[in-house]
Short mmCIF file of C-alpha atoms in Angstrom, two decimals:
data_model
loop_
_atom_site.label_atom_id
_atom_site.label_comp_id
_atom_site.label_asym_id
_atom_site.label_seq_id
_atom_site.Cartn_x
_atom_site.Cartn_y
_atom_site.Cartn_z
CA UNK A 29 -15.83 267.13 -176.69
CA UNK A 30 -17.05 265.15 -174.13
CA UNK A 31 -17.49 268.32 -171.89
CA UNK A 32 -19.02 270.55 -174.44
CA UNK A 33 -21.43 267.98 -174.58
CA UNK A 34 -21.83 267.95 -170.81
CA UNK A 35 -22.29 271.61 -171.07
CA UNK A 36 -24.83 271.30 -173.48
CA UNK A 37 -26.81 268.75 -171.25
CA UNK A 38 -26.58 270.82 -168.00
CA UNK A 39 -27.65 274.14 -169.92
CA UNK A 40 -30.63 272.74 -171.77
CA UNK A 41 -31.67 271.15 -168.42
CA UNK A 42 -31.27 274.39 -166.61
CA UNK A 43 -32.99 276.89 -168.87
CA UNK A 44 -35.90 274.08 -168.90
CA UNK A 45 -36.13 273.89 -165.20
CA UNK A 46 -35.71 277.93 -164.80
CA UNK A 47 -38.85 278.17 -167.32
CA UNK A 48 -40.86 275.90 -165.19
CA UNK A 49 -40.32 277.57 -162.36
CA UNK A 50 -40.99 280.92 -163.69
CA UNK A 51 -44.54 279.34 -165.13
CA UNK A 52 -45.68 279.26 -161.36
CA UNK A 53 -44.39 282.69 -160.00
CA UNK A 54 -45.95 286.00 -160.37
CA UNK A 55 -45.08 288.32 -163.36
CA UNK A 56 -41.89 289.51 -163.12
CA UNK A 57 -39.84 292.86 -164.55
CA UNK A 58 -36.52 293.96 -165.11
CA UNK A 59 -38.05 297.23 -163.44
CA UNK A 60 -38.46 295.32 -160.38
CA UNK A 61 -34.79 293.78 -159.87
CA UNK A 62 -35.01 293.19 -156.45
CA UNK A 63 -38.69 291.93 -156.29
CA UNK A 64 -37.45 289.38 -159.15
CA UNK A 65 -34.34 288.07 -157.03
CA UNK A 66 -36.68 287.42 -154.01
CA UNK A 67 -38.93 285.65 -156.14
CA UNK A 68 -36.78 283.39 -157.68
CA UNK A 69 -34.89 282.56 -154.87
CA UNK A 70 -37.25 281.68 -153.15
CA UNK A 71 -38.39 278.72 -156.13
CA UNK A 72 -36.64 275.38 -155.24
CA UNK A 73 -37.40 274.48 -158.71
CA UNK A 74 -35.11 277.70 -160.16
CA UNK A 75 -32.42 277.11 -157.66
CA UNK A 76 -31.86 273.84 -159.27
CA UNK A 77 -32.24 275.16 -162.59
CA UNK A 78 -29.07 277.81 -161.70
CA UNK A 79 -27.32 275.34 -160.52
CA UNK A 80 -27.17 273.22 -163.45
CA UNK A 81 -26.31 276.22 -165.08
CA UNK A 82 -23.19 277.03 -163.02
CA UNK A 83 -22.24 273.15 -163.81
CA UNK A 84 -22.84 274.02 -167.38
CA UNK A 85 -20.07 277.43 -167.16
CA UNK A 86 -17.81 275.08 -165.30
CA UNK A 87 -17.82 272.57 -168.20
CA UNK A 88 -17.22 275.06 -170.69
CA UNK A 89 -14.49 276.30 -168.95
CA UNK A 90 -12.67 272.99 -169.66
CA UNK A 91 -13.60 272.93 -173.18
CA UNK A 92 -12.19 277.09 -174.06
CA UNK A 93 -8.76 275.22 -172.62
CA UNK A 94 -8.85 272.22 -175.10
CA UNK A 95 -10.92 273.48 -178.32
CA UNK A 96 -10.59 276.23 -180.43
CA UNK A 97 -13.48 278.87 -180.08
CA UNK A 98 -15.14 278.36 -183.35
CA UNK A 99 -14.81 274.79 -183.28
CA UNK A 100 -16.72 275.29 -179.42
CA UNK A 101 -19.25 277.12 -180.09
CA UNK A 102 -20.28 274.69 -182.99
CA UNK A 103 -20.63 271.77 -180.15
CA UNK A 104 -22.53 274.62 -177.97
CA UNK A 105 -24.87 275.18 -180.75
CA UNK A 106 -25.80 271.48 -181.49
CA UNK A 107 -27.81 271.45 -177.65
CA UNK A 108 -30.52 273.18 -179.42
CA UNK A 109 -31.98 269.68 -179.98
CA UNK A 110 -32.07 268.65 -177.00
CA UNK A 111 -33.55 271.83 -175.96
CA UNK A 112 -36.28 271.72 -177.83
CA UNK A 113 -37.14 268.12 -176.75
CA UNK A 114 -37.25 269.00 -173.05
CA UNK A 115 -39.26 272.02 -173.89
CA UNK A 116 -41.76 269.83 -175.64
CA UNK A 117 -41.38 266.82 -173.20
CA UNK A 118 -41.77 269.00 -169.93
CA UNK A 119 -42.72 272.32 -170.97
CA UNK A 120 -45.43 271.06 -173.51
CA UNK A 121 -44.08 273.93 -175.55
CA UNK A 122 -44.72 273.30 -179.70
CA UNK A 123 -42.99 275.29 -182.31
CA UNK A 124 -44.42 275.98 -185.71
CA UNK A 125 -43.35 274.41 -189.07
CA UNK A 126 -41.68 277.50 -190.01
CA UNK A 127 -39.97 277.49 -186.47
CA UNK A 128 -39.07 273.85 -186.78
CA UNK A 129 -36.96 274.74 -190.53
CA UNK A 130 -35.44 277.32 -188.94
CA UNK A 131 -33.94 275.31 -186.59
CA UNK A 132 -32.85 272.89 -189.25
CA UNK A 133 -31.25 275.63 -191.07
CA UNK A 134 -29.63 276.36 -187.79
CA UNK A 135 -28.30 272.39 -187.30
CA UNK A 136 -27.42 273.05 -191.20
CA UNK A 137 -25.08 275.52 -190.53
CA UNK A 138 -23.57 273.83 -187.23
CA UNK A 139 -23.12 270.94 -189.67
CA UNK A 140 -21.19 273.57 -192.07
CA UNK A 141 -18.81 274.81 -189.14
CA UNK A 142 -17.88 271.43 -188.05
CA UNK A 143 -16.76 270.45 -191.66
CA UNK A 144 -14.66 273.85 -191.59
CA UNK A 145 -12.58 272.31 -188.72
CA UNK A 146 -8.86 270.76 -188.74
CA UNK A 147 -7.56 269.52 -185.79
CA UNK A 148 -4.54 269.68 -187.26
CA UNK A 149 -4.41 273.72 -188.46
CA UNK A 150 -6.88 274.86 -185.43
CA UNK A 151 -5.05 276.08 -183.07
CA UNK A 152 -6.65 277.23 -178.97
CA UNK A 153 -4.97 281.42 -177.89
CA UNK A 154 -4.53 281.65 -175.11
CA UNK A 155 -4.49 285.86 -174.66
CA UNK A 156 -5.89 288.76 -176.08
CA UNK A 157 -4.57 292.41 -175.65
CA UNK A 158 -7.24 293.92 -173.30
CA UNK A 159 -7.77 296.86 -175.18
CA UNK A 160 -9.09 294.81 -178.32
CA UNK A 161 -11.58 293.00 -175.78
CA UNK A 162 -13.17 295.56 -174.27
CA UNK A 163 -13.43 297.17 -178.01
CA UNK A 164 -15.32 294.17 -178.86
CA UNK A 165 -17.16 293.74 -175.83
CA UNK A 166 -17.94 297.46 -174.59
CA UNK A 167 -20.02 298.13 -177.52
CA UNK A 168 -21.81 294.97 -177.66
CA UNK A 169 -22.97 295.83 -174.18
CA UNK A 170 -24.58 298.79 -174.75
CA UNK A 171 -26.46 297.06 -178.03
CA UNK A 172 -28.07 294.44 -176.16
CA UNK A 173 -29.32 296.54 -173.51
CA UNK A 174 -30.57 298.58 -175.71
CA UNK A 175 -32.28 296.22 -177.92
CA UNK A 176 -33.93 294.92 -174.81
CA UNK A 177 -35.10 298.09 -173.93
CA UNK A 178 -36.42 298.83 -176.82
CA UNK A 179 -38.67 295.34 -177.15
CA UNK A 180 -40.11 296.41 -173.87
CA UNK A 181 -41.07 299.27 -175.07
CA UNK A 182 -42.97 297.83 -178.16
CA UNK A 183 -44.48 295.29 -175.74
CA UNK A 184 -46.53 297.33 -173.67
CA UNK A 185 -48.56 298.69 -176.51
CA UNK A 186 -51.81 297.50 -175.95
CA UNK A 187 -52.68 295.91 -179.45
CA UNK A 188 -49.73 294.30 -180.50
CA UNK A 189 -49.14 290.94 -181.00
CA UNK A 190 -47.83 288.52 -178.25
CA UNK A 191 -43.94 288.22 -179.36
CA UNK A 192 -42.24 285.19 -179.78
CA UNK A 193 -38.68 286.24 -178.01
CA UNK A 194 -36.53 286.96 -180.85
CA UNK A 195 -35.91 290.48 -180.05
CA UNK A 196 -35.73 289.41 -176.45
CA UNK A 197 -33.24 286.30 -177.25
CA UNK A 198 -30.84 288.27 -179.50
CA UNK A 199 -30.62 291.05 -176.64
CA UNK A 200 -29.69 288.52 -174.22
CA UNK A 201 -27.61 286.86 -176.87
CA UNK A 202 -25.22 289.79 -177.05
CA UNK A 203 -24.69 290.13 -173.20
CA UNK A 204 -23.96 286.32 -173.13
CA UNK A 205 -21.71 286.44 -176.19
CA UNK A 206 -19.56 288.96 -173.89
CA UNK A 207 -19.98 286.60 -171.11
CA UNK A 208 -18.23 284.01 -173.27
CA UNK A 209 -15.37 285.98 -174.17
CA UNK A 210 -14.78 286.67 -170.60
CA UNK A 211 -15.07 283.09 -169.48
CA UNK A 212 -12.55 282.14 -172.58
CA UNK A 213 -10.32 284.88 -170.78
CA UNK A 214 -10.49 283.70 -167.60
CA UNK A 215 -10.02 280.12 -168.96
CA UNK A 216 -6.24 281.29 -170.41
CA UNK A 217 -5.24 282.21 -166.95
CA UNK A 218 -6.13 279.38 -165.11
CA UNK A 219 -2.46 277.28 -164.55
CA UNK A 220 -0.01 280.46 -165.05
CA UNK A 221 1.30 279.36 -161.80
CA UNK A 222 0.02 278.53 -158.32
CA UNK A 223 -3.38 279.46 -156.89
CA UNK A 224 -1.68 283.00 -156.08
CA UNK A 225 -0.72 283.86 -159.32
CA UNK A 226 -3.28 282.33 -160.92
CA UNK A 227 -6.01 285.00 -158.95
CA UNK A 228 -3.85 287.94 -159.12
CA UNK A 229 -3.64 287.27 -163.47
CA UNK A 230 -7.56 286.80 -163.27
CA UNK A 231 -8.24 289.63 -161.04
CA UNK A 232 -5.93 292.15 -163.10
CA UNK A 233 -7.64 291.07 -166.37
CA UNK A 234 -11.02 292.55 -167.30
CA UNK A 235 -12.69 289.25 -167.39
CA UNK A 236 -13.60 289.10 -163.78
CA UNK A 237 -15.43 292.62 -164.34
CA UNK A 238 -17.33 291.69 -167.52
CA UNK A 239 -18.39 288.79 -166.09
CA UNK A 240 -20.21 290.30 -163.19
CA UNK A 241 -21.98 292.96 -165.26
CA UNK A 242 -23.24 290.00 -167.76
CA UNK A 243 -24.14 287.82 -164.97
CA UNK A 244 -26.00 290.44 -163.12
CA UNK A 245 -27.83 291.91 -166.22
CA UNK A 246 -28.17 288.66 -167.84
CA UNK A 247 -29.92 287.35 -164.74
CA UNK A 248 -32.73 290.03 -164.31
CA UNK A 249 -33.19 290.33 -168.84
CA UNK A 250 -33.32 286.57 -169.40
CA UNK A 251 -35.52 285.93 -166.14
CA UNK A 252 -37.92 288.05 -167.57
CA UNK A 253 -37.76 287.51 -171.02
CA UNK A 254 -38.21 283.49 -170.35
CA UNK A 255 -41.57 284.14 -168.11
CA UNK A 256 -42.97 286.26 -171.22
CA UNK A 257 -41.53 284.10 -174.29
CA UNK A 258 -41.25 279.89 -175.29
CA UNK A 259 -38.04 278.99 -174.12
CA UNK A 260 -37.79 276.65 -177.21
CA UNK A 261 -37.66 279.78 -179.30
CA UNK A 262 -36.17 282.15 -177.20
CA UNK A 263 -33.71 280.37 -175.70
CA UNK A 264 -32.17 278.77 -179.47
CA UNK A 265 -32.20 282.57 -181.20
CA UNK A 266 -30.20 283.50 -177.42
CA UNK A 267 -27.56 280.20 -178.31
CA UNK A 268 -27.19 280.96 -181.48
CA UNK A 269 -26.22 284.55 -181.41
CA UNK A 270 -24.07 284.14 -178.69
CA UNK A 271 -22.59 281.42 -180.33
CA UNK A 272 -21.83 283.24 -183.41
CA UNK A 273 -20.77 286.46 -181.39
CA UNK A 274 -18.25 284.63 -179.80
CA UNK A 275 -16.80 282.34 -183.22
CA UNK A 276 -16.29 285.59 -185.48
CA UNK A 277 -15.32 288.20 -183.41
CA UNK A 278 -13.88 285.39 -180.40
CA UNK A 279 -11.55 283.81 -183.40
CA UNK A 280 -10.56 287.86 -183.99
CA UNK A 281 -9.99 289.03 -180.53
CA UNK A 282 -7.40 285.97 -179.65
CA UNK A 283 -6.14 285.97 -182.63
CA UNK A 284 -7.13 282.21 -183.57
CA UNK A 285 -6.49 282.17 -187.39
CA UNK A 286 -9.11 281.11 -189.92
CA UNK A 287 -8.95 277.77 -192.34
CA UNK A 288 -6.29 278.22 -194.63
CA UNK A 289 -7.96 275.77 -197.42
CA UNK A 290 -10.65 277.63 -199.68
CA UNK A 291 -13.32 274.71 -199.13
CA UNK A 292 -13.02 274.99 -195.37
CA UNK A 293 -13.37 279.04 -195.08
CA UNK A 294 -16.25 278.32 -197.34
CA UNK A 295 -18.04 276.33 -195.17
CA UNK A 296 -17.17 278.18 -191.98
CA UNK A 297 -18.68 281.92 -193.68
CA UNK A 298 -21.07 280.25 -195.12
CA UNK A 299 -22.14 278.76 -191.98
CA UNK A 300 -22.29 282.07 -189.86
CA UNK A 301 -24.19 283.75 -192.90
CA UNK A 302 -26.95 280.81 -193.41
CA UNK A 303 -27.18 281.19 -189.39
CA UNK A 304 -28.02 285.04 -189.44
CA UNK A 305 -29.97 284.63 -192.44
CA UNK A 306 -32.48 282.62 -190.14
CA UNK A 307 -32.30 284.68 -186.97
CA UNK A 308 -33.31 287.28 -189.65
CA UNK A 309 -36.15 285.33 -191.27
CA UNK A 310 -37.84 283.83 -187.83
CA UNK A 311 -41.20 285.52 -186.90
CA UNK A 312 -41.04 288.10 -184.26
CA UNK A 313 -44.58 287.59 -183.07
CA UNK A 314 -47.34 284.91 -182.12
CA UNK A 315 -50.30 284.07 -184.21
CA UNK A 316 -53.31 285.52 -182.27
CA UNK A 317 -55.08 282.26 -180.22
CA UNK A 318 -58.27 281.07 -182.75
CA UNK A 319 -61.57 282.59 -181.38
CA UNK A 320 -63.40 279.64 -180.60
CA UNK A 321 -66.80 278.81 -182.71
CA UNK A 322 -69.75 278.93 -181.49
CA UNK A 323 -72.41 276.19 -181.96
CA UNK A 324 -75.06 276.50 -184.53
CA UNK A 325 -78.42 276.69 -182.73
CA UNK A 326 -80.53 274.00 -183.55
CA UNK A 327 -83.55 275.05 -185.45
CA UNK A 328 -86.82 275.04 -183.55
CA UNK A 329 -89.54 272.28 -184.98
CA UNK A 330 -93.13 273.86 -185.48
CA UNK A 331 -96.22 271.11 -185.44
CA UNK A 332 -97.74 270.99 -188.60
#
């Protein structure tokens, strides 16, 4: 727990400081790979942000060896919160009433996971036949990219409405759901033996391989996507996908069972339903910025 929380902290710190940065750098485009690396690099400010994000994958490492994934991914989720207060604190980012439910729905159905939990039926896999991974994850792939793809597209039009990130955020989402199945993989074959044996499992597995593509594709998509959109939008529909991504079909892959007691498999569908239900429901675009008013001329006074 106490490193899922420390995950939570270093990734809500990261994305905040990445966002930053991004507000003073040109425009950048996942056309434009290269140009976007340079750019980036080249911010002190996003450097720091990355690396509180690498601190953030080590952490979770430690927590895919001591909690179930469901139960994980319900800790991962509750950073939202703090999210949203850094975003407001140091962003000066404000969401919208409607915005601000959704994300109560969202803490709502963390809430309902948590209750689902019993330490003492939960139980952490540690494997999952590779051919039921890449299944899962191959296909999941292809859909975010996609997706992503295809909200560029709408984008350029000319009159459209600014977007808010969700098709952006639920693209990404995808890519880093895989990413967390990879990392839980890779977390199962740390300690099979000594450092030798312990690279030679990873580097046989498919985890190594997934993560690259995710982390490279994730990088350039996310970049861009959190220049364009709020992060405290984009970033929360991005957790929250990936989050439930990685509980349902996570708990399939590795074969961690589901509650056993009626109540608790209650709370845990009901949960992931009431948490797609919302990304569902959120607004996909901005309200168009007020036209300011103009004064009333005063009226001219004629002598008598």
């Amino acid at each position: 727990m106490a490193a899922a929380l420390l995950a939570n902290a270093l990734y809500s710190t990261g994305f905040v400081l990445e966002k930053r940065a991004l507000g003073a750098l040109p425009p950048v485009s996942v056309r434009q790979p290269l140009r976007l690396l340079r750019l980036v690099l080249g911010s002190p400010l996003w450097i720091g942000g990355s690396l509180s994000l690498a601190a953030g994958f080590a952490a979770q490492l430690a927590v895919y060896r001591t909690l179930p994934i469901a139960a994980a991914q319900a800790v991962f989720v509750s950073g939202l919160v703090l999210l949203v207060l850094l975003s407001a604190r140091l962003l000066g980012e404000e969401t919208t009433g409607r915005e601000r439910y959704a994300l109560g729905a969202v803490l709502a159905a963390l809430l309902m996971v948590v209750l689902s939990l019993d330490e003492g039926s939960d139980t952490v896999s540690r494997d999952a036949p590779y051919a039921l991974v890449l299944t899962v994850c191959l296909p999941s792939l292809a859909l975010g990219v996609w997706l992503y793809r295809s909200a560029e597209r709408r984008a350029r039009h000319r009159h459209r409405l600014p977007t808010t990130g969700v098709e952006y955020g639920v693209a990404v989402g995808l890519l880093y759901g895989v990413s967390s199945l990879a990392i839980k993989g890779v977390s199962s074959r740390l300690g099979v033996g000594g450092i030798g044996d312990t690279v030679a499992a990873v580097v046989r597995s498919p985890y190594p391989y997934l993560l690259l593509f995710t982390g490279a594709f994730g990088l350039v998509m996310s970049q861009a996507a959190l220049q364009r959109c709020r992060a405290s939008l984009i970033v929360p529909v991005c957790t929250t996908v990936t989050c439930l991504f990685t509980a349902v079909l996570g708990t399939l892959s590795f074969g961690e069972s589901l509650p056993d007691d009626p109540l608790r498999l209650a709370l845990r569908l009901s949960g992931t339903v009431l948490a797609v239900g919302v990304l569902l429901s959120m607004p996909k675009h901005d309200a168009p910025p007020s036209a300011p008013q103009r004064p009333t001329p005063a009226k001219e006074l004629t002598p008598p």
